[in-house]
mmCIF file with all atom_site columns, C-alpha atoms in Angstrom:
data_model
loop_
_atom_site.group_PDB
_atom_site.id
_atom_site.type_symbol
_atom_site.label_atom_id
_atom_site.label_alt_id
_atom_site.label_comp_id
_atom_site.label_asym_id
_atom_site.label_entity_id
_atom_site.label_seq_id
_atom_site.pdbx_PDB_ins_code
_atom_site.Cartn_x
_atom_site.Cartn_y
_atom_site.Cartn_z
_atom_site.occupancy
_atom_site.B_iso_or_equiv
_atom_site.pdbx_formal_charge
_atom_site.auth_seq_id
_atom_site.auth_comp_id
_atom_site.auth_asym_id
_atom_site.auth_atom_id
_atom_site.pdbx_PDB_model_num
ATOM 1  C CA . UNK A 1 1  ? -10.681 23.124 -117.214 1.00 0.00 ? 1  UNK A CA 1
ATOM 2  C CA . UNK A 1 2  ? -12.798 22.404 -113.616 1.00 0.00 ? 2  UNK A CA 1
ATOM 3  C CA . UNK A 1 3  ? -10.013 23.830 -112.039 1.00 0.00 ? 3  UNK A CA 1
ATOM 4  C CA . UNK A 1 4  ? -9.112  27.616 -113.525 1.00 0.00 ? 4  UNK A CA 1
ATOM 5  C CA . UNK A 1 5  ? -5.511  26.150 -113.947 1.00 0.00 ? 5  UNK A CA 1
ATOM 6  C CA . UNK A 1 6  ? -5.906  26.691 -117.834 1.00 0.00 ? 6  UNK A CA 1
ATOM 7  C CA . UNK A 1 7  ? -8.251  29.064 -119.773 1.00 0.00 ? 7  UNK A CA 1
ATOM 8  C CA . UNK A 1 8  ? -9.044  28.616 -124.118 1.00 0.00 ? 8  UNK A CA 1
ATOM 9  C CA . UNK A 1 9  ? -8.274  31.720 -125.001 1.00 0.00 ? 9  UNK A CA 1
ATOM 10 C CA . UNK A 1 10 ? -11.163 31.744 -127.852 1.00 0.00 ? 10 UNK A CA 1
ATOM 11 C CA . UNK A 1 11 ? -13.648 28.382 -128.863 1.00 0.00 ? 11 UNK A CA 1
ATOM 12 C CA . UNK A 1 12 ? -17.497 28.472 -128.173 1.00 0.00 ? 12 UNK A CA 1
ATOM 13 C CA . UNK A 1 13 ? -16.786 24.351 -128.118 1.00 0.00 ? 13 UNK A CA 1
ATOM 14 C CA . UNK A 1 14 ? -14.476 22.365 -126.679 1.00 0.00 ? 14 UNK A CA 1
ATOM 15 C CA . UNK A 1 15 ? -13.764 20.741 -129.863 1.00 0.00 ? 15 UNK A CA 1
ATOM 16 C CA . UNK A 1 16 ? -12.837 24.718 -130.387 1.00 0.00 ? 16 UNK A CA 1
ATOM 17 C CA . UNK A 1 17 ? -11.077 25.739 -127.549 1.00 0.00 ? 17 UNK A CA 1
ATOM 18 C CA . UNK A 1 18 ? -7.919  27.849 -127.688 1.00 0.00 ? 18 UNK A CA 1
ATOM 19 C CA . UNK A 1 19 ? -5.112  28.132 -125.562 1.00 0.00 ? 19 UNK A CA 1
ATOM 20 C CA . UNK A 1 20 ? -2.421  30.269 -125.601 1.00 0.00 ? 20 UNK A CA 1
ATOM 21 C CA . UNK A 1 21 ? 1.496   29.183 -124.473 1.00 0.00 ? 21 UNK A CA 1
ATOM 22 C CA . UNK A 1 22 ? 1.462   30.076 -120.768 1.00 0.00 ? 22 UNK A CA 1
ATOM 23 C CA . UNK A 1 23 ? -1.958  27.775 -120.524 1.00 0.00 ? 23 UNK A CA 1
ATOM 24 C CA . UNK A 1 24 ? 0.257   24.909 -121.467 1.00 0.00 ? 24 UNK A CA 1
ATOM 25 C CA . UNK A 1 25 ? 3.433   25.531 -119.479 1.00 0.00 ? 25 UNK A CA 1
ATOM 26 C CA . UNK A 1 26 ? 0.725   26.102 -116.115 1.00 0.00 ? 26 UNK A CA 1
ATOM 27 C CA . UNK A 1 27 ? -1.183  22.565 -117.706 1.00 0.00 ? 27 UNK A CA 1
ATOM 28 C CA . UNK A 1 28 ? 2.224   20.552 -118.247 1.00 0.00 ? 28 UNK A CA 1
ATOM 29 C CA . UNK A 1 29 ? 2.754   21.737 -114.250 1.00 0.00 ? 29 UNK A CA 1
ATOM 30 C CA . UNK A 1 30 ? -0.113  20.707 -113.580 1.00 0.00 ? 30 UNK A CA 1
ATOM 31 C CA . UNK A 1 31 ? 0.253   17.394 -114.574 1.00 0.00 ? 31 UNK A CA 1
ATOM 32 C CA . UNK A 1 32 ? 3.122   16.970 -112.867 1.00 0.00 ? 32 UNK A CA 1
ATOM 33 C CA . UNK A 1 33 ? 2.411   17.703 -109.520 1.00 0.00 ? 33 UNK A CA 1
ATOM 34 C CA . UNK A 1 34 ? -0.443  15.494 -110.050 1.00 0.00 ? 34 UNK A CA 1
ATOM 35 C CA . UNK A 1 35 ? 1.420   12.811 -111.312 1.00 0.00 ? 35 UNK A CA 1
ATOM 36 C CA . UNK A 1 36 ? 4.734   12.979 -109.423 1.00 0.00 ? 36 UNK A CA 1
ATOM 37 C CA . UNK A 1 37 ? 3.226   13.869 -105.488 1.00 0.00 ? 37 UNK A CA 1
ATOM 38 C CA . UNK A 1 38 ? -0.085  11.850 -105.827 1.00 0.00 ? 38 UNK A CA 1
ATOM 39 C CA . UNK A 1 39 ? -2.091  14.816 -105.076 1.00 0.00 ? 39 UNK A CA 1
ATOM 40 C CA . UNK A 1 40 ? -6.294  15.987 -106.228 1.00 0.00 ? 40 UNK A CA 1
ATOM 41 C CA . UNK A 1 41 ? -6.287  17.866 -108.933 1.00 0.00 ? 41 UNK A CA 1
ATOM 42 C CA . UNK A 1 42 ? -8.337  20.747 -106.349 1.00 0.00 ? 42 UNK A CA 1
ATOM 43 C CA . UNK A 1 43 ? -4.864  20.503 -104.604 1.00 0.00 ? 43 UNK A CA 1
ATOM 44 C CA . UNK A 1 44 ? -3.299  20.879 -108.098 1.00 0.00 ? 44 UNK A CA 1
ATOM 45 C CA . UNK A 1 45 ? -4.978  24.059 -109.092 1.00 0.00 ? 45 UNK A CA 1
ATOM 46 C CA . UNK A 1 46 ? -4.470  26.273 -105.353 1.00 0.00 ? 46 UNK A CA 1
ATOM 47 C CA . UNK A 1 47 ? -0.556  25.570 -106.104 1.00 0.00 ? 47 UNK A CA 1
ATOM 48 C CA . UNK A 1 48 ? -1.065  26.400 -109.800 1.00 0.00 ? 48 UNK A CA 1
ATOM 49 C CA . UNK A 1 49 ? -2.893  29.987 -108.782 1.00 0.00 ? 49 UNK A CA 1
ATOM 50 C CA . UNK A 1 50 ? 0.269   30.272 -105.641 1.00 0.00 ? 50 UNK A CA 1
ATOM 51 C CA . UNK A 1 51 ? 2.730   29.324 -108.750 1.00 0.00 ? 51 UNK A CA 1
ATOM 52 C CA . UNK A 1 52 ? 0.756   31.621 -110.793 1.00 0.00 ? 52 UNK A CA 1
ATOM 53 C CA . UNK A 1 53 ? 1.101   34.330 -108.257 1.00 0.00 ? 53 UNK A CA 1
ATOM 54 C CA . UNK A 1 54 ? 4.305   34.637 -106.959 1.00 0.00 ? 54 UNK A CA 1
ATOM 55 C CA . UNK A 1 55 ? 5.490   34.672 -110.730 1.00 0.00 ? 55 UNK A CA 1
ATOM 56 C CA . UNK A 1 56 ? 3.386   37.625 -111.136 1.00 0.00 ? 56 UNK A CA 1
ATOM 57 C CA . UNK A 1 57 ? 4.949   38.916 -107.947 1.00 0.00 ? 57 UNK A CA 1
ATOM 58 C CA . UNK A 1 58 ? 8.432   38.288 -108.402 1.00 0.00 ? 58 UNK A CA 1
ATOM 59 C CA . UNK A 1 59 ? 7.974   39.828 -112.517 1.00 0.00 ? 59 UNK A CA 1
ATOM 60 C CA . UNK A 1 60 ? 6.764   42.773 -110.022 1.00 0.00 ? 60 UNK A CA 1
ATOM 61 C CA . UNK A 1 61 ? 9.333   43.453 -107.693 1.00 0.00 ? 61 UNK A CA 1
ATOM 62 C CA . UNK A 1 62 ? 12.073  42.871 -111.225 1.00 0.00 ? 62 UNK A CA 1
ATOM 63 C CA . UNK A 1 63 ? 9.938   46.107 -112.446 1.00 0.00 ? 63 UNK A CA 1
ATOM 64 C CA . UNK A 1 64 ? 10.154  47.703 -109.427 1.00 0.00 ? 64 UNK A CA 1
ATOM 65 C CA . UNK A 1 65 ? 13.612  47.451 -108.298 1.00 0.00 ? 65 UNK A CA 1
ATOM 66 C CA . UNK A 1 66 ? 15.103  48.228 -112.321 1.00 0.00 ? 66 UNK A CA 1
ATOM 67 C CA . UNK A 1 67 ? 12.879  51.548 -111.542 1.00 0.00 ? 67 UNK A CA 1
ATOM 68 C CA . UNK A 1 68 ? 14.988  52.678 -108.571 1.00 0.00 ? 68 UNK A CA 1
ATOM 69 C CA . UNK A 1 69 ? 18.279  51.528 -109.784 1.00 0.00 ? 69 UNK A CA 1
ATOM 70 C CA . UNK A 1 70 ? 17.406  54.737 -112.757 1.00 0.00 ? 70 UNK A CA 1
ATOM 71 C CA . UNK A 1 71 ? 17.117  56.754 -109.388 1.00 0.00 ? 71 UNK A CA 1
#
């Protein structure tokens, strides 16, 4: 939470936090990075943010490619 790897979608305190399934997926990746590469959490958060950006750009690129194929 402190580094923005996952954000709760609802809940006013830690006992009531609810996360979407996408956040759970990113937390699992973060834990894997932390344990396998022995990085600190700040570095893990930066890597996760870059991976999220890459995923978003890839998705946007695929959507644009599909739109181009229609013409």
